[in-house]
């Protein structure tokens, strides 16, 4: 119980990952319609087809909860007093999570993030993607005051801790995720 209290005081943002629906079914969205179609034949998954589990964890700092939108300017003929602006594509910044820990089972280091990144780098197809939820916890550590969800994330960067025998840290120093959608729930 004392370990739970320490965990709650140290981390204020809880992160939960789950396989994207396309990753579960082995299907991919078609570019034109967005509907799912079976994944094309691809090389076998790295590591003998082992399934990558989605870890849950907590972080001290999260940034990149940001959406920007392209705006296209249209110069209408005969209108000299301004331009027409039309909404374009949304752009999502990578989510960066710093100084975190994924809940260990039996005190062992969680390897799922490294396995995920290594599977993508080694050419595993279909590429494993995860949806996620970021919860902002209240000061009591139990109540959720805000929730963001993101879709179809890919790992951009996983950086481990500076290894120091004095501290024995196994936390994740930084995790960056590229994603395809962000919502405030």
PDB file of C-alpha atoms in Angstrom:
ATOM      1  CA  UNK A   1       0.000   0.000   0.000  1.00  0.00           C
ATOM      2  CA  UNK A   2       2.851   2.407   0.813  1.00  0.00           C
ATOM      3  CA  UNK A   3       4.276   1.812  -2.685  1.00  0.00           C
ATOM      4  CA  UNK A   4       0.915   2.810  -4.204  1.00  0.00           C
ATOM      5  CA  UNK A   5       0.957   6.097  -2.278  1.00  0.00           C
ATOM      6  CA  UNK A   6       4.487   6.852  -3.450  1.00  0.00           C
ATOM      7  CA  UNK A   7       3.463   6.094  -7.037  1.00  0.00           C
ATOM      8  CA  UNK A   8       0.444   8.423  -6.825  1.00  0.00           C
ATOM      9  CA  UNK A   9       2.415  11.297  -5.316  1.00  0.00           C
ATOM     10  CA  UNK A  10       5.161  11.031  -7.925  1.00  0.00           C
ATOM     11  CA  UNK A  11       3.041  10.805 -11.070  1.00  0.00           C
ATOM     12  CA  UNK A  12       0.053  12.929 -12.011  1.00  0.00           C
ATOM     13  CA  UNK A  13      -0.682  11.614 -15.500  1.00  0.00           C
ATOM     14  CA  UNK A  14      -1.873   8.056 -16.119  1.00  0.00           C
ATOM     15  CA  UNK A  15      -1.451   6.521 -19.586  1.00  0.00           C
ATOM     16  CA  UNK A  16      -3.297   3.458 -20.900  1.00  0.00           C
ATOM     17  CA  UNK A  17      -2.576   1.855 -24.254  1.00  0.00           C
ATOM     18  CA  UNK A  18      -4.677  -0.675 -26.174  1.00  0.00           C
ATOM     19  CA  UNK A  19      -4.178  -2.213 -29.633  1.00  0.00           C
ATOM     20  CA  UNK A  20      -5.830  -0.218 -32.415  1.00  0.00           C
ATOM     21  CA  UNK A  21      -8.842  -2.019 -33.932  1.00  0.00           C
ATOM     22  CA  UNK A  22      -6.974  -2.409 -37.242  1.00  0.00           C
ATOM     23  CA  UNK A  23      -4.034  -4.019 -35.419  1.00  0.00           C
ATOM     24  CA  UNK A  24      -6.333  -6.505 -33.720  1.00  0.00           C
ATOM     25  CA  UNK A  25      -8.064  -7.586 -36.918  1.00  0.00           C
ATOM     26  CA  UNK A  26      -4.966  -7.406 -39.117  1.00  0.00           C
ATOM     27  CA  UNK A  27      -6.806  -5.002 -41.421  1.00  0.00           C
ATOM     28  CA  UNK A  28      -5.753  -1.593 -42.652  1.00  0.00           C
ATOM     29  CA  UNK A  29      -7.872   1.413 -43.704  1.00  0.00           C
ATOM     30  CA  UNK A  30      -8.046   2.051 -47.442  1.00  0.00           C
ATOM     31  CA  UNK A  31      -6.862   5.553 -48.380  1.00  0.00           C
ATOM     32  CA  UNK A  32      -9.945   6.455 -50.412  1.00  0.00           C
ATOM     33  CA  UNK A  33     -12.796   5.237 -48.247  1.00  0.00           C
ATOM     34  CA  UNK A  34     -11.249   4.795 -44.805  1.00  0.00           C
ATOM     35  CA  UNK A  35     -12.930   1.377 -44.574  1.00  0.00           C
ATOM     36  CA  UNK A  36     -10.959  -1.623 -43.402  1.00  0.00           C
ATOM     37  CA  UNK A  37      -9.486  -4.153 -45.800  1.00  0.00           C
ATOM     38  CA  UNK A  38      -7.337  -7.191 -45.036  1.00  0.00           C
ATOM     39  CA  UNK A  39      -3.626  -6.482 -44.673  1.00  0.00           C
ATOM     40  CA  UNK A  40      -1.465  -7.478 -47.639  1.00  0.00           C
ATOM     41  CA  UNK A  41       0.845 -10.469 -47.364  1.00  0.00           C
ATOM     42  CA  UNK A  42       3.913  -9.373 -45.459  1.00  0.00           C
ATOM     43  CA  UNK A  43       6.999 -10.838 -43.890  1.00  0.00           C
ATOM     44  CA  UNK A  44       6.347 -12.687 -40.640  1.00  0.00           C
ATOM     45  CA  UNK A  45       6.384 -10.676 -37.466  1.00  0.00           C
ATOM     46  CA  UNK A  46       9.751 -10.113 -35.853  1.00  0.00           C
ATOM     47  CA  UNK A  47      10.402 -12.346 -32.900  1.00  0.00           C
ATOM     48  CA  UNK A  48       8.366 -15.268 -34.213  1.00  0.00           C
ATOM     49  CA  UNK A  49       5.010 -13.485 -34.299  1.00  0.00           C
ATOM     50  CA  UNK A  50       4.874 -12.749 -30.576  1.00  0.00           C
ATOM     51  CA  UNK A  51       1.997 -10.460 -29.659  1.00  0.00           C
ATOM     52  CA  UNK A  52       3.038  -7.107 -28.211  1.00  0.00           C
ATOM     53  CA  UNK A  53       1.072  -6.279 -25.086  1.00  0.00           C
ATOM     54  CA  UNK A  54      -0.034  -2.761 -24.297  1.00  0.00           C
ATOM     55  CA  UNK A  55       1.418  -1.499 -21.026  1.00  0.00           C
ATOM     56  CA  UNK A  56      -0.277   0.965 -18.650  1.00  0.00           C
ATOM     57  CA  UNK A  57       1.809   3.530 -16.849  1.00  0.00           C
ATOM     58  CA  UNK A  58       2.245   7.012 -15.457  1.00  0.00           C
ATOM     59  CA  UNK A  59       4.435   9.993 -16.260  1.00  0.00           C
ATOM     60  CA  UNK A  60       5.487  13.215 -14.565  1.00  0.00           C
ATOM     61  CA  UNK A  61       5.383  15.370 -17.700  1.00  0.00           C
ATOM     62  CA  UNK A  62       3.377  15.133 -20.933  1.00  0.00           C
ATOM     63  CA  UNK A  63       3.493  17.586 -23.838  1.00  0.00           C
ATOM     64  CA  UNK A  64       2.273  17.664 -27.423  1.00  0.00           C
ATOM     65  CA  UNK A  65      -1.464  17.638 -26.735  1.00  0.00           C
ATOM     66  CA  UNK A  66      -1.797  19.943 -29.692  1.00  0.00           C
ATOM     67  CA  UNK A  67      -3.750  20.188 -32.935  1.00  0.00           C
ATOM     68  CA  UNK A  68      -3.058  22.726 -35.659  1.00  0.00           C
ATOM     69  CA  UNK A  69      -4.954  23.142 -38.876  1.00  0.00           C
ATOM     70  CA  UNK A  70      -3.820  24.158 -42.322  1.00  0.00           C
ATOM     71  CA  UNK A  71      -5.754  27.054 -43.760  1.00  0.00           C
ATOM     72  CA  UNK A  72      -5.900  27.402 -47.549  1.00  0.00           C
ATOM     73  CA  UNK A  73      -6.228  30.874 -48.979  1.00  0.00           C
ATOM     74  CA  UNK A  74      -8.385  31.376 -52.058  1.00  0.00           C
ATOM     75  CA  UNK A  75      -8.061  34.571 -54.068  1.00  0.00           C
ATOM     76  CA  UNK A  76     -11.539  35.123 -55.458  1.00  0.00           C
ATOM     77  CA  UNK A  77     -11.600  37.004 -58.736  1.00  0.00           C
ATOM     78  CA  UNK A  78     -12.907  40.571 -58.417  1.00  0.00           C
ATOM     79  CA  UNK A  79     -12.543  40.598 -54.629  1.00  0.00           C
ATOM     80  CA  UNK A  80      -9.658  42.924 -53.844  1.00  0.00           C
ATOM     81  CA  UNK A  81     -10.423  43.609 -50.176  1.00  0.00           C
ATOM     82  CA  UNK A  82      -9.269  40.231 -48.844  1.00  0.00           C
ATOM     83  CA  UNK A  83      -8.970  36.512 -49.385  1.00  0.00           C
ATOM     84  CA  UNK A  84     -11.251  33.640 -48.579  1.00  0.00           C
ATOM     85  CA  UNK A  85      -9.826  31.189 -46.066  1.00  0.00           C
ATOM     86  CA  UNK A  86     -10.873  27.551 -46.052  1.00  0.00           C
ATOM     87  CA  UNK A  87     -10.196  24.890 -43.473  1.00  0.00           C
ATOM     88  CA  UNK A  88      -7.586  22.343 -44.476  1.00  0.00           C
ATOM     89  CA  UNK A  89      -6.029  19.277 -42.885  1.00  0.00           C
ATOM     90  CA  UNK A  90      -5.499  18.886 -39.177  1.00  0.00           C
ATOM     91  CA  UNK A  91      -1.942  18.231 -37.993  1.00  0.00           C
ATOM     92  CA  UNK A  92      -1.174  16.471 -34.738  1.00  0.00           C
ATOM     93  CA  UNK A  93       2.029  17.085 -32.836  1.00  0.00           C
ATOM     94  CA  UNK A  94       3.836  14.063 -31.424  1.00  0.00           C
ATOM     95  CA  UNK A  95       2.974  13.348 -27.805  1.00  0.00           C
ATOM     96  CA  UNK A  96       6.046  13.442 -25.587  1.00  0.00           C
ATOM     97  CA  UNK A  97       5.939  11.761 -22.190  1.00  0.00           C
ATOM     98  CA  UNK A  98       8.825  12.250 -19.773  1.00  0.00           C
ATOM     99  CA  UNK A  99      10.011  10.655 -16.564  1.00  0.00           C
ATOM    100  CA  UNK A 100       7.599   7.775 -16.453  1.00  0.00           C
ATOM    101  CA  UNK A 101       7.174   4.208 -15.410  1.00  0.00           C
ATOM    102  CA  UNK A 102       5.063   1.432 -16.796  1.00  0.00           C
ATOM    103  CA  UNK A 103       3.636  -0.638 -13.982  1.00  0.00           C
ATOM    104  CA  UNK A 104       6.047  -3.484 -13.317  1.00  0.00           C
ATOM    105  CA  UNK A 105       4.825  -6.998 -12.613  1.00  0.00           C
ATOM    106  CA  UNK A 106       6.877  -8.547  -9.834  1.00  0.00           C
ATOM    107  CA  UNK A 107       9.315  -5.613  -9.873  1.00  0.00           C
ATOM    108  CA  UNK A 108      10.676  -6.519 -13.319  1.00  0.00           C
ATOM    109  CA  UNK A 109      11.366  -4.055 -16.109  1.00  0.00           C
ATOM    110  CA  UNK A 110       8.496  -3.790 -18.596  1.00  0.00           C
ATOM    111  CA  UNK A 111       9.851  -4.521 -22.079  1.00  0.00           C
ATOM    112  CA  UNK A 112       6.737  -3.863 -24.169  1.00  0.00           C
ATOM    113  CA  UNK A 113       7.722  -0.375 -25.393  1.00  0.00           C
ATOM    114  CA  UNK A 114      11.143  -1.543 -26.509  1.00  0.00           C
ATOM    115  CA  UNK A 115       9.558  -4.585 -28.185  1.00  0.00           C
ATOM    116  CA  UNK A 116       7.064  -2.316 -29.957  1.00  0.00           C
ATOM    117  CA  UNK A 117       9.787  -0.014 -31.297  1.00  0.00           C
ATOM    118  CA  UNK A 118      11.996  -2.963 -32.282  1.00  0.00           C
ATOM    119  CA  UNK A 119       9.092  -4.630 -34.121  1.00  0.00           C
ATOM    120  CA  UNK A 120       8.488  -1.466 -36.175  1.00  0.00           C
ATOM    121  CA  UNK A 121      12.209  -0.988 -36.906  1.00  0.00           C
ATOM    122  CA  UNK A 122      12.677  -4.636 -37.924  1.00  0.00           C
ATOM    123  CA  UNK A 123       9.850  -4.440 -40.479  1.00  0.00           C
ATOM    124  CA  UNK A 124       7.012  -6.264 -38.733  1.00  0.00           C
ATOM    125  CA  UNK A 125       3.832  -6.095 -40.810  1.00  0.00           C
ATOM    126  CA  UNK A 126       1.192  -5.067 -40.185  1.00  0.00           C
ATOM    127  CA  UNK A 127       2.817  -2.381 -38.098  1.00  0.00           C
ATOM    128  CA  UNK A 128       1.527  -2.655 -34.528  1.00  0.00           C
ATOM    129  CA  UNK A 129      -0.358   0.502 -33.540  1.00  0.00           C
ATOM    130  CA  UNK A 130      -1.928   1.462 -30.263  1.00  0.00           C
ATOM    131  CA  UNK A 131      -4.743   3.763 -29.190  1.00  0.00           C
ATOM    132  CA  UNK A 132      -4.251   5.511 -25.880  1.00  0.00           C
ATOM    133  CA  UNK A 133      -5.835   7.480 -23.090  1.00  0.00           C
ATOM    134  CA  UNK A 134      -4.064  10.116 -21.003  1.00  0.00           C
ATOM    135  CA  UNK A 135      -5.749  10.917 -17.693  1.00  0.00           C
ATOM    136  CA  UNK A 136      -4.896  13.939 -15.556  1.00  0.00           C
ATOM    137  CA  UNK A 137      -5.238  12.956 -11.908  1.00  0.00           C
ATOM    138  CA  UNK A 138      -6.435  15.238  -9.123  1.00  0.00           C
ATOM    139  CA  UNK A 139      -4.212  15.925  -6.116  1.00  0.00           C
ATOM    140  CA  UNK A 140      -5.736  12.964  -4.256  1.00  0.00           C
ATOM    141  CA  UNK A 141      -4.407  10.694  -7.024  1.00  0.00           C
ATOM    142  CA  UNK A 142      -7.728   8.919  -7.559  1.00  0.00           C
ATOM    143  CA  UNK A 143     -10.055  11.333  -9.338  1.00  0.00           C
ATOM    144  CA  UNK A 144      -9.597  12.024 -13.041  1.00  0.00           C
ATOM    145  CA  UNK A 145     -10.021  15.716 -13.898  1.00  0.00           C
ATOM    146  CA  UNK A 146      -9.332  15.575 -17.663  1.00  0.00           C
ATOM    147  CA  UNK A 147      -8.930  12.867 -20.286  1.00  0.00           C
ATOM    148  CA  UNK A 148      -7.362  12.955 -23.742  1.00  0.00           C
ATOM    149  CA  UNK A 149      -7.482  10.047 -26.162  1.00  0.00           C
ATOM    150  CA  UNK A 150      -5.300   9.468 -29.194  1.00  0.00           C
ATOM    151  CA  UNK A 151      -5.515   6.997 -32.073  1.00  0.00           C
ATOM    152  CA  UNK A 152      -3.197   4.754 -34.095  1.00  0.00           C
ATOM    153  CA  UNK A 153       0.049   5.706 -32.373  1.00  0.00           C
ATOM    154  CA  UNK A 154       3.495   4.744 -33.594  1.00  0.00           C
ATOM    155  CA  UNK A 155       6.610   4.970 -31.433  1.00  0.00           C
ATOM    156  CA  UNK A 156       8.930   7.767 -32.551  1.00  0.00           C
ATOM    157  CA  UNK A 157      11.424   7.517 -29.743  1.00  0.00           C
ATOM    158  CA  UNK A 158      11.959   5.623 -26.517  1.00  0.00           C
ATOM    159  CA  UNK A 159      14.783   6.803 -24.297  1.00  0.00           C
ATOM    160  CA  UNK A 160      15.725   4.923 -21.169  1.00  0.00           C
ATOM    161  CA  UNK A 161      17.241   6.381 -18.023  1.00  0.00           C
ATOM    162  CA  UNK A 162      20.850   7.317 -17.496  1.00  0.00           C
ATOM    163  CA  UNK A 163      22.169   4.115 -15.937  1.00  0.00           C
ATOM    164  CA  UNK A 164      23.614   4.898 -12.536  1.00  0.00           C
ATOM    165  CA  UNK A 165      24.357   2.209  -9.968  1.00  0.00           C
ATOM    166  CA  UNK A 166      23.649   4.712  -7.167  1.00  0.00           C
ATOM    167  CA  UNK A 167      20.007   5.206  -8.147  1.00  0.00           C
ATOM    168  CA  UNK A 168      19.035   1.930  -9.811  1.00  0.00           C
ATOM    169  CA  UNK A 169      16.373   3.703 -11.885  1.00  0.00           C
ATOM    170  CA  UNK A 170      14.499   1.727 -14.539  1.00  0.00           C
ATOM    171  CA  UNK A 171      12.043   4.459 -15.492  1.00  0.00           C
ATOM    172  CA  UNK A 172      11.513   5.667 -19.052  1.00  0.00           C
ATOM    173  CA  UNK A 173      13.127   9.045 -19.461  1.00  0.00           C
ATOM    174  CA  UNK A 174      11.218   9.939 -22.622  1.00  0.00           C
ATOM    175  CA  UNK A 175       8.619   8.366 -24.921  1.00  0.00           C
ATOM    176  CA  UNK A 176       7.460  10.070 -28.127  1.00  0.00           C
ATOM    177  CA  UNK A 177       4.410   8.873 -30.047  1.00  0.00           C
ATOM    178  CA  UNK A 178       3.187   9.944 -33.481  1.00  0.00           C
ATOM    179  CA  UNK A 179      -0.581   9.521 -33.786  1.00  0.00           C
ATOM    180  CA  UNK A 180      -3.503  10.134 -36.117  1.00  0.00           C
ATOM    181  CA  UNK A 181      -6.081  11.760 -33.891  1.00  0.00           C
ATOM    182  CA  UNK A 182      -6.467  13.566 -30.545  1.00  0.00           C
ATOM    183  CA  UNK A 183      -9.645  14.293 -28.585  1.00  0.00           C
ATOM    184  CA  UNK A 184     -10.422  15.876 -25.235  1.00  0.00           C
ATOM    185  CA  UNK A 185     -13.055  13.599 -23.700  1.00  0.00           C
TER     186      UNK A 185
END
